[in-house]
Amino acid sequence: MVHVAGTNGKGSTIAFMRACLEAAGYRVHVYTSPHLVRFNERIEIAGKIIPDNVLVSILEECEAANGADPITFFEITTVAAFLAFSRYEADIVLLETGLGGRLDATNLIAKSALTVITPISIDHQQFLGDTLAEIAAEKAGILKAGVTCVVAAQPAAAANVIKQQADAVGAPLLWAGTDFGFNAAADPFTVSLGGQDIELPRPALNGPHQYQNAALAIAGLKQLQQFSIDDAALALGLQTVQWPARMQRLGHGPLTQNLPAGWTLWLDGGHNQAAGQVIAKQCGQW
């Protein structure tokens, strides 16, 4: 199981990991949130969104087991995902936290194969705290003793907290910019890790931030020693990855029909300051 926390980029990083693993022939369960159109999107079983009949049956079973005890929307959704995963074979689970990490419903797992922390910024202050340090402490709650954590580039306040938590629990850290890196200006796109340069096609997801997410995903996959993922699978994964509403150009549909000549329409689910800055940077390059 790979456990992913952070503020922005969790879903994209998981999408890259999933695409590369599937390109290498592995069966992957995925739990993400929120959904874009249908609730079912949150739970993917071996590469397929959970069917309505399976989802309804599992949710009814979870509700019956819970009885009259209080439970939140995210908690029962997480229980349903775990129950579904337990009944269908796969090689690995990719698990995204909801808001934080330390008290997140997904953090009931005793030990994962790998943890990942994407960039941390200010968001959900009412639950996680008002400062980067407070928020980072919650995100770093997924760190486990002896389990490597691959960490994206972070503001200093967040990085310090992550290091302190890693030292406290005994979790090895693999830092972006120190232990691995990438060159988005190069053609082909190059990820540097362990003294080697991996040359890859540019990610299919739009935006300069996706190079960072792709490099984070690849660095994570390379830590999974029990999985064989060669450069060809990594390349195919980057070319075939799909993650809707992340700098997605809408090429058809009713919203595009009344566009003025020469205009294009893009969709993105960014909802905090850091995401807005990334979107603005991309728009400035067009």
CSV table of C-alpha atoms in Angstrom, one decimal:
chain,number,residue,atom,x,y,z
A,1,MET,CA,0.0,0.0,0.0
A,2,VAL,CA,1.2,3.5,-0.9
A,3,HIS,CA,-0.2,6.3,1.4
A,4,VAL,CA,-0.2,9.8,0.0
A,5,ALA,CA,-0.8,13.0,1.9
A,6,GLY,CA,-0.2,16.7,1.1
A,7,THR,CA,-2.2,19.8,0.1
A,8,ASN,CA,-2.0,19.9,-3.7
A,9,GLY,CA,-1.0,17.3,-6.2
A,10,LYS,CA,-2.1,14.1,-4.3
A,11,GLY,CA,-4.6,13.0,-7.0
A,12,SER,CA,-2.2,13.7,-9.9
A,13,THR,CA,0.7,11.9,-8.2
A,14,ILE,CA,-1.5,8.9,-7.6
A,15,ALA,CA,-2.8,9.1,-11.2
A,16,PHE,CA,0.8,8.9,-12.5
A,17,MET,CA,1.7,6.0,-10.2
A,18,ARG,CA,-1.4,4.1,-11.2
A,19,ALA,CA,-0.8,4.6,-14.9
A,20,CYS,CA,2.9,3.5,-14.6
A,21,LEU,CA,2.0,0.4,-12.5
A,22,GLU,CA,-0.8,-0.6,-14.9
A,23,ALA,CA,1.6,-0.1,-17.9
A,24,ALA,CA,3.9,-2.6,-16.1
A,25,GLY,CA,1.0,-5.1,-15.9
A,26,TYR,CA,0.0,-4.7,-12.3
A,27,ARG,CA,-3.5,-4.6,-10.9
A,28,VAL,CA,-4.1,-1.5,-8.8
A,29,HIS,CA,-6.8,-0.5,-6.3
A,30,VAL,CA,-7.2,3.3,-5.9
A,31,TYR,CA,-8.9,5.4,-3.2
A,32,THR,CA,-9.1,9.2,-3.9
A,33,SER,CA,-11.3,12.1,-3.0
A,34,PRO,CA,-13.3,14.1,-3.8
A,35,HIS,CA,-15.1,12.8,-6.8
A,36,LEU,CA,-15.7,14.9,-9.9
A,37,VAL,CA,-19.0,13.7,-11.3
A,38,ARG,CA,-20.0,10.4,-9.6
A,39,PHE,CA,-19.4,9.2,-6.1
A,40,ASN,CA,-18.1,5.9,-7.5
A,41,GLU,CA,-15.0,7.6,-8.8
A,42,ARG,CA,-13.6,7.5,-5.2
A,43,ILE,CA,-13.1,3.8,-5.3
A,44,GLU,CA,-11.4,2.0,-8.2
A,45,ILE,CA,-11.1,-1.7,-8.1
A,46,ALA,CA,-8.3,-3.2,-10.2
A,47,GLY,CA,-8.5,-0.3,-12.7
A,48,LYS,CA,-12.3,0.0,-12.9
A,49,ILE,CA,-14.6,2.4,-11.1
A,50,ILE,CA,-16.6,0.4,-8.6
A,51,PRO,CA,-20.0,-0.6,-10.1
A,52,ASP,CA,-23.2,0.7,-8.6
A,53,ASN,CA,-24.5,-2.7,-7.4
A,54,VAL,CA,-21.2,-3.5,-5.7
A,55,LEU,CA,-21.0,-0.1,-4.1
A,56,VAL,CA,-24.6,-0.2,-2.8
A,57,SER,CA,-24.1,-3.6,-1.4
A,58,ILE,CA,-20.9,-2.7,0.4
A,59,LEU,CA,-22.3,0.6,1.8
A,60,GLU,CA,-25.4,-1.2,3.1
A,61,GLU,CA,-23.1,-3.8,4.8
A,62,CYS,CA,-21.0,-1.0,6.4
A,63,GLU,CA,-24.1,0.8,7.5
A,64,ALA,CA,-25.5,-2.3,9.2
A,65,ALA,CA,-22.2,-3.0,10.9
A,66,ASN,CA,-22.0,0.6,12.2
A,67,GLY,CA,-25.5,0.5,13.5
A,68,ALA,CA,-26.5,3.7,15.4
A,69,ASP,CA,-22.9,4.7,16.2
A,70,PRO,CA,-21.8,8.2,14.8
A,71,ILE,CA,-19.7,8.1,11.7
A,72,THR,CA,-18.7,10.8,9.2
A,73,PHE,CA,-19.3,10.7,5.4
A,74,PHE,CA,-15.5,10.3,4.8
A,75,GLU,CA,-15.1,7.6,7.4
A,76,ILE,CA,-17.9,5.3,6.1
A,77,THR,CA,-16.6,5.9,2.5
A,78,THR,CA,-13.1,4.8,3.6
A,79,VAL,CA,-14.5,1.7,5.3
A,80,ALA,CA,-16.4,0.9,2.2
A,81,ALA,CA,-13.3,1.3,0.1
A,82,PHE,CA,-11.2,-1.0,2.3
A,83,LEU,CA,-14.0,-3.6,2.4
A,84,ALA,CA,-14.2,-3.5,-1.4
A,85,PHE,CA,-10.4,-3.8,-1.8
A,86,SER,CA,-10.4,-6.8,0.5
A,87,ARG,CA,-12.7,-8.8,-1.8
A,88,TYR,CA,-11.0,-8.2,-5.1
A,89,GLU,CA,-7.5,-9.2,-6.0
A,90,ALA,CA,-4.9,-6.6,-6.8
A,91,ASP,CA,-1.1,-6.1,-6.5
A,92,ILE,CA,-1.1,-2.8,-4.7
A,93,VAL,CA,-3.4,-0.1,-3.2
A,94,LEU,CA,-2.9,3.6,-3.8
A,95,LEU,CA,-4.4,5.5,-0.9
A,96,GLU,CA,-5.1,9.2,-0.7
A,97,THR,CA,-5.7,10.9,2.6
A,98,GLY,CA,-8.8,13.2,3.0
A,99,LEU,CA,-7.8,16.4,4.7
A,100,GLY,CA,-4.7,15.8,6.9
A,101,GLY,CA,-3.0,12.6,7.8
A,102,ARG,CA,-2.5,12.2,11.6
A,103,LEU,CA,-6.2,11.8,12.4
A,104,ASP,CA,-7.4,10.9,8.9
A,105,ALA,CA,-9.6,7.9,8.5
A,106,THR,CA,-7.1,6.3,6.0
A,107,ASN,CA,-4.4,6.4,8.7
A,108,LEU,CA,-5.6,3.3,10.5
A,109,ILE,CA,-3.2,1.2,8.4
A,110,ALA,CA,-0.4,-0.1,10.7
A,111,LYS,CA,2.3,0.0,8.0
A,112,SER,CA,2.4,0.9,4.4
A,113,ALA,CA,5.0,0.0,1.8
A,114,LEU,CA,5.7,3.7,1.0
A,115,THR,CA,4.4,7.1,2.0
A,116,VAL,CA,4.4,10.2,-0.1
A,117,ILE,CA,4.0,13.9,0.9
A,118,THR,CA,3.1,16.3,-1.9
A,119,PRO,CA,3.6,20.1,-1.6
A,120,ILE,CA,2.0,21.5,1.5
A,121,SER,CA,0.3,24.9,1.6
A,122,ILE,CA,-2.4,26.7,3.5
A,123,ASP,CA,-5.8,25.0,3.2
A,124,HIS,CA,-8.5,23.6,5.5
A,125,GLN,CA,-7.3,25.8,8.4
A,126,GLN,CA,-10.4,25.1,10.5
A,127,PHE,CA,-9.3,21.4,10.7
A,128,LEU,CA,-5.5,21.5,10.3
A,129,GLY,CA,-4.3,24.7,11.8
A,130,ASP,CA,-3.5,28.3,10.7
A,131,THR,CA,0.2,27.9,10.0
A,132,LEU,CA,2.3,25.8,7.6
A,133,ALA,CA,4.0,24.2,10.5
A,134,GLU,CA,0.7,23.1,12.1
A,135,ILE,CA,-0.6,21.8,8.8
A,136,ALA,CA,2.6,20.0,8.0
A,137,ALA,CA,2.5,18.3,11.4
A,138,GLU,CA,-0.9,16.8,10.5
A,139,LYS,CA,0.2,15.7,7.0
A,140,ALA,CA,3.4,14.1,8.5
A,141,GLY,CA,1.2,12.0,10.7
A,142,ILE,CA,1.2,9.3,8.0
A,143,LEU,CA,4.9,8.6,8.5
A,144,LYS,CA,5.7,5.1,9.8
A,145,ALA,CA,8.8,3.6,11.4
A,146,GLY,CA,11.0,2.1,8.8
A,147,VAL,CA,8.8,3.2,5.9
A,148,THR,CA,10.4,5.5,3.3
A,149,CYS,CA,8.6,8.7,2.6
A,150,VAL,CA,9.2,10.5,-0.7
A,151,VAL,CA,8.7,14.2,-0.1
A,152,ALA,CA,8.1,17.0,-2.7
A,153,ALA,CA,9.8,20.3,-2.4
A,154,GLN,CA,8.4,22.1,0.6
A,155,PRO,CA,8.5,25.6,2.2
A,156,ALA,CA,11.1,25.6,5.0
A,157,ALA,CA,8.5,25.7,7.8
A,158,ALA,CA,6.8,22.5,6.4
A,159,ALA,CA,10.1,20.8,5.7
A,160,ASN,CA,11.4,21.3,9.2
A,161,VAL,CA,8.3,19.7,10.7
A,162,ILE,CA,8.4,16.7,8.4
A,163,LYS,CA,12.1,16.1,9.2
A,164,GLN,CA,11.3,16.3,13.0
A,165,GLN,CA,8.5,13.8,12.7
A,166,ALA,CA,10.5,11.5,10.5
A,167,ASP,CA,13.3,11.6,13.1
A,168,ALA,CA,10.9,10.9,15.9
A,169,VAL,CA,9.3,7.8,14.3
A,170,GLY,CA,12.3,6.5,12.4
A,171,ALA,CA,11.1,7.1,8.9
A,172,PRO,CA,13.7,7.5,6.1
A,173,LEU,CA,13.1,10.5,3.8
A,174,LEU,CA,13.7,10.9,0.1
A,175,TRP,CA,13.7,14.6,-0.7
A,176,ALA,CA,13.0,16.3,-4.0
A,177,GLY,CA,15.8,18.5,-5.0
A,178,THR,CA,18.3,16.6,-2.8
A,179,ASP,CA,17.8,12.9,-3.4
A,180,PHE,CA,16.0,13.1,-6.7
A,181,GLY,CA,15.2,15.8,-9.2
A,182,PHE,CA,13.9,16.5,-12.7
A,183,ASN,CA,14.6,18.7,-15.7
A,184,ALA,CA,11.4,20.0,-17.2
A,185,ALA,CA,13.2,22.1,-19.7
A,186,ALA,CA,15.0,19.1,-21.2
A,187,ASP,CA,13.5,17.2,-24.2
A,188,PRO,CA,13.0,14.4,-23.3
A,189,PHE,CA,11.8,15.1,-19.8
A,190,THR,CA,14.5,13.8,-17.4
A,191,VAL,CA,14.2,12.4,-13.9
A,192,SER,CA,17.4,12.1,-11.9
A,193,LEU,CA,17.5,9.4,-9.1
A,194,GLY,CA,20.2,7.3,-7.6
A,195,GLY,CA,22.9,8.7,-9.8
A,196,GLN,CA,20.9,7.9,-13.0
A,197,ASP,CA,19.0,10.0,-15.5
A,198,ILE,CA,15.7,8.5,-16.7
A,199,GLU,CA,14.7,10.0,-20.0
A,200,LEU,CA,10.9,10.1,-20.5
A,201,PRO,CA,8.3,11.7,-22.7
A,202,ARG,CA,6.6,14.8,-21.3
A,203,PRO,CA,3.6,14.0,-19.1
A,204,ALA,CA,0.2,14.0,-20.7
A,205,LEU,CA,-1.2,16.2,-17.9
A,206,ASN,CA,-0.9,19.9,-18.6
A,207,GLY,CA,1.0,22.4,-16.5
A,208,PRO,CA,4.5,22.8,-15.2
A,209,HIS,CA,3.5,21.5,-11.8
A,210,GLN,CA,2.8,18.1,-13.4
A,211,TYR,CA,6.5,17.6,-14.0
A,212,GLN,CA,7.0,17.8,-10.2
A,213,ASN,CA,4.1,15.4,-9.6
A,214,ALA,CA,5.4,13.0,-12.2
A,215,ALA,CA,8.9,13.0,-10.8
A,216,LEU,CA,7.5,12.5,-7.3
A,217,ALA,CA,5.5,9.5,-8.5
A,218,ILE,CA,8.5,8.0,-10.3
A,219,ALA,CA,10.8,8.4,-7.3
A,220,GLY,CA,8.1,6.7,-5.2
A,221,LEU,CA,7.7,3.8,-7.6
A,222,LYS,CA,11.5,3.2,-7.7
A,223,GLN,CA,11.3,2.6,-3.9
A,224,LEU,CA,8.9,-0.3,-4.4
A,225,GLN,CA,11.6,-3.0,-4.7
A,226,GLN,CA,9.0,-5.8,-5.0
A,227,PHE,CA,7.7,-4.3,-8.2
A,228,SER,CA,9.4,-4.3,-11.6
A,229,ILE,CA,8.7,-1.1,-13.5
A,230,ASP,CA,11.1,-0.5,-16.3
A,231,ASP,CA,11.6,2.8,-18.2
A,232,ALA,CA,9.2,1.7,-21.0
A,233,ALA,CA,6.4,1.3,-18.5
A,234,LEU,CA,7.2,4.7,-16.9
A,235,ALA,CA,7.1,6.2,-20.4
A,236,LEU,CA,3.8,4.6,-21.3
A,237,GLY,CA,2.3,5.6,-18.0
A,238,LEU,CA,3.3,9.3,-18.5
A,239,GLN,CA,1.8,9.2,-22.0
A,240,THR,CA,-1.5,7.5,-21.1
A,241,VAL,CA,-2.2,9.0,-17.6
A,242,GLN,CA,-5.7,10.6,-17.2
A,243,TRP,CA,-6.9,12.9,-14.4
A,244,PRO,CA,-9.8,15.0,-15.4
A,245,ALA,CA,-10.3,18.6,-14.3
A,246,ARG,CA,-6.6,19.3,-13.9
A,247,MET,CA,-5.8,21.9,-16.5
A,248,GLN,CA,-8.1,20.0,-18.9
A,249,ARG,CA,-9.0,21.6,-22.2
A,250,LEU,CA,-12.6,21.1,-23.0
A,251,GLY,CA,-12.8,20.5,-26.8
A,252,HIS,CA,-16.5,19.8,-27.1
A,253,GLY,CA,-19.8,20.1,-25.3
A,254,PRO,CA,-22.4,22.8,-24.7
A,255,LEU,CA,-19.9,25.1,-22.8
A,256,THR,CA,-17.7,25.3,-25.9
A,257,GLN,CA,-20.3,26.0,-28.4
A,258,ASN,CA,-20.7,29.7,-27.7
A,259,LEU,CA,-17.0,30.5,-27.3
A,260,PRO,CA,-15.8,33.5,-29.3
A,261,ALA,CA,-13.6,32.7,-32.2
A,262,GLY,CA,-10.0,31.9,-31.1
A,263,TRP,CA,-11.0,31.2,-27.5
A,264,THR,CA,-10.3,27.9,-25.6
A,265,LEU,CA,-12.0,26.7,-22.5
A,266,TRP,CA,-10.0,25.0,-19.6
A,267,LEU,CA,-11.2,23.2,-16.5
A,268,ASP,CA,-9.4,22.9,-13.2
A,269,GLY,CA,-10.4,22.0,-9.7
A,270,GLY,CA,-7.9,24.2,-7.9
A,271,HIS,CA,-9.4,25.7,-4.8
A,272,ASN,CA,-6.7,27.3,-2.7
A,273,GLN,CA,-4.0,30.0,-3.1
A,274,ALA,CA,-1.2,27.7,-4.1
A,275,ALA,CA,-3.3,26.1,-6.8
A,276,GLY,CA,-4.4,29.5,-8.1
A,277,GLN,CA,-0.7,30.5,-8.4
A,278,VAL,CA,0.0,27.4,-10.4
A,279,ILE,CA,-2.9,28.0,-12.7
A,280,ALA,CA,-1.9,31.7,-13.2
A,281,LYS,CA,1.7,30.6,-14.0
A,282,GLN,CA,0.4,28.3,-16.7
A,283,CYS,CA,-1.9,30.8,-18.2
A,284,GLY,CA,0.9,33.3,-18.3
A,285,GLN,CA,2.8,30.9,-20.6
A,286,TRP,CA,0.1,30.7,-23.2
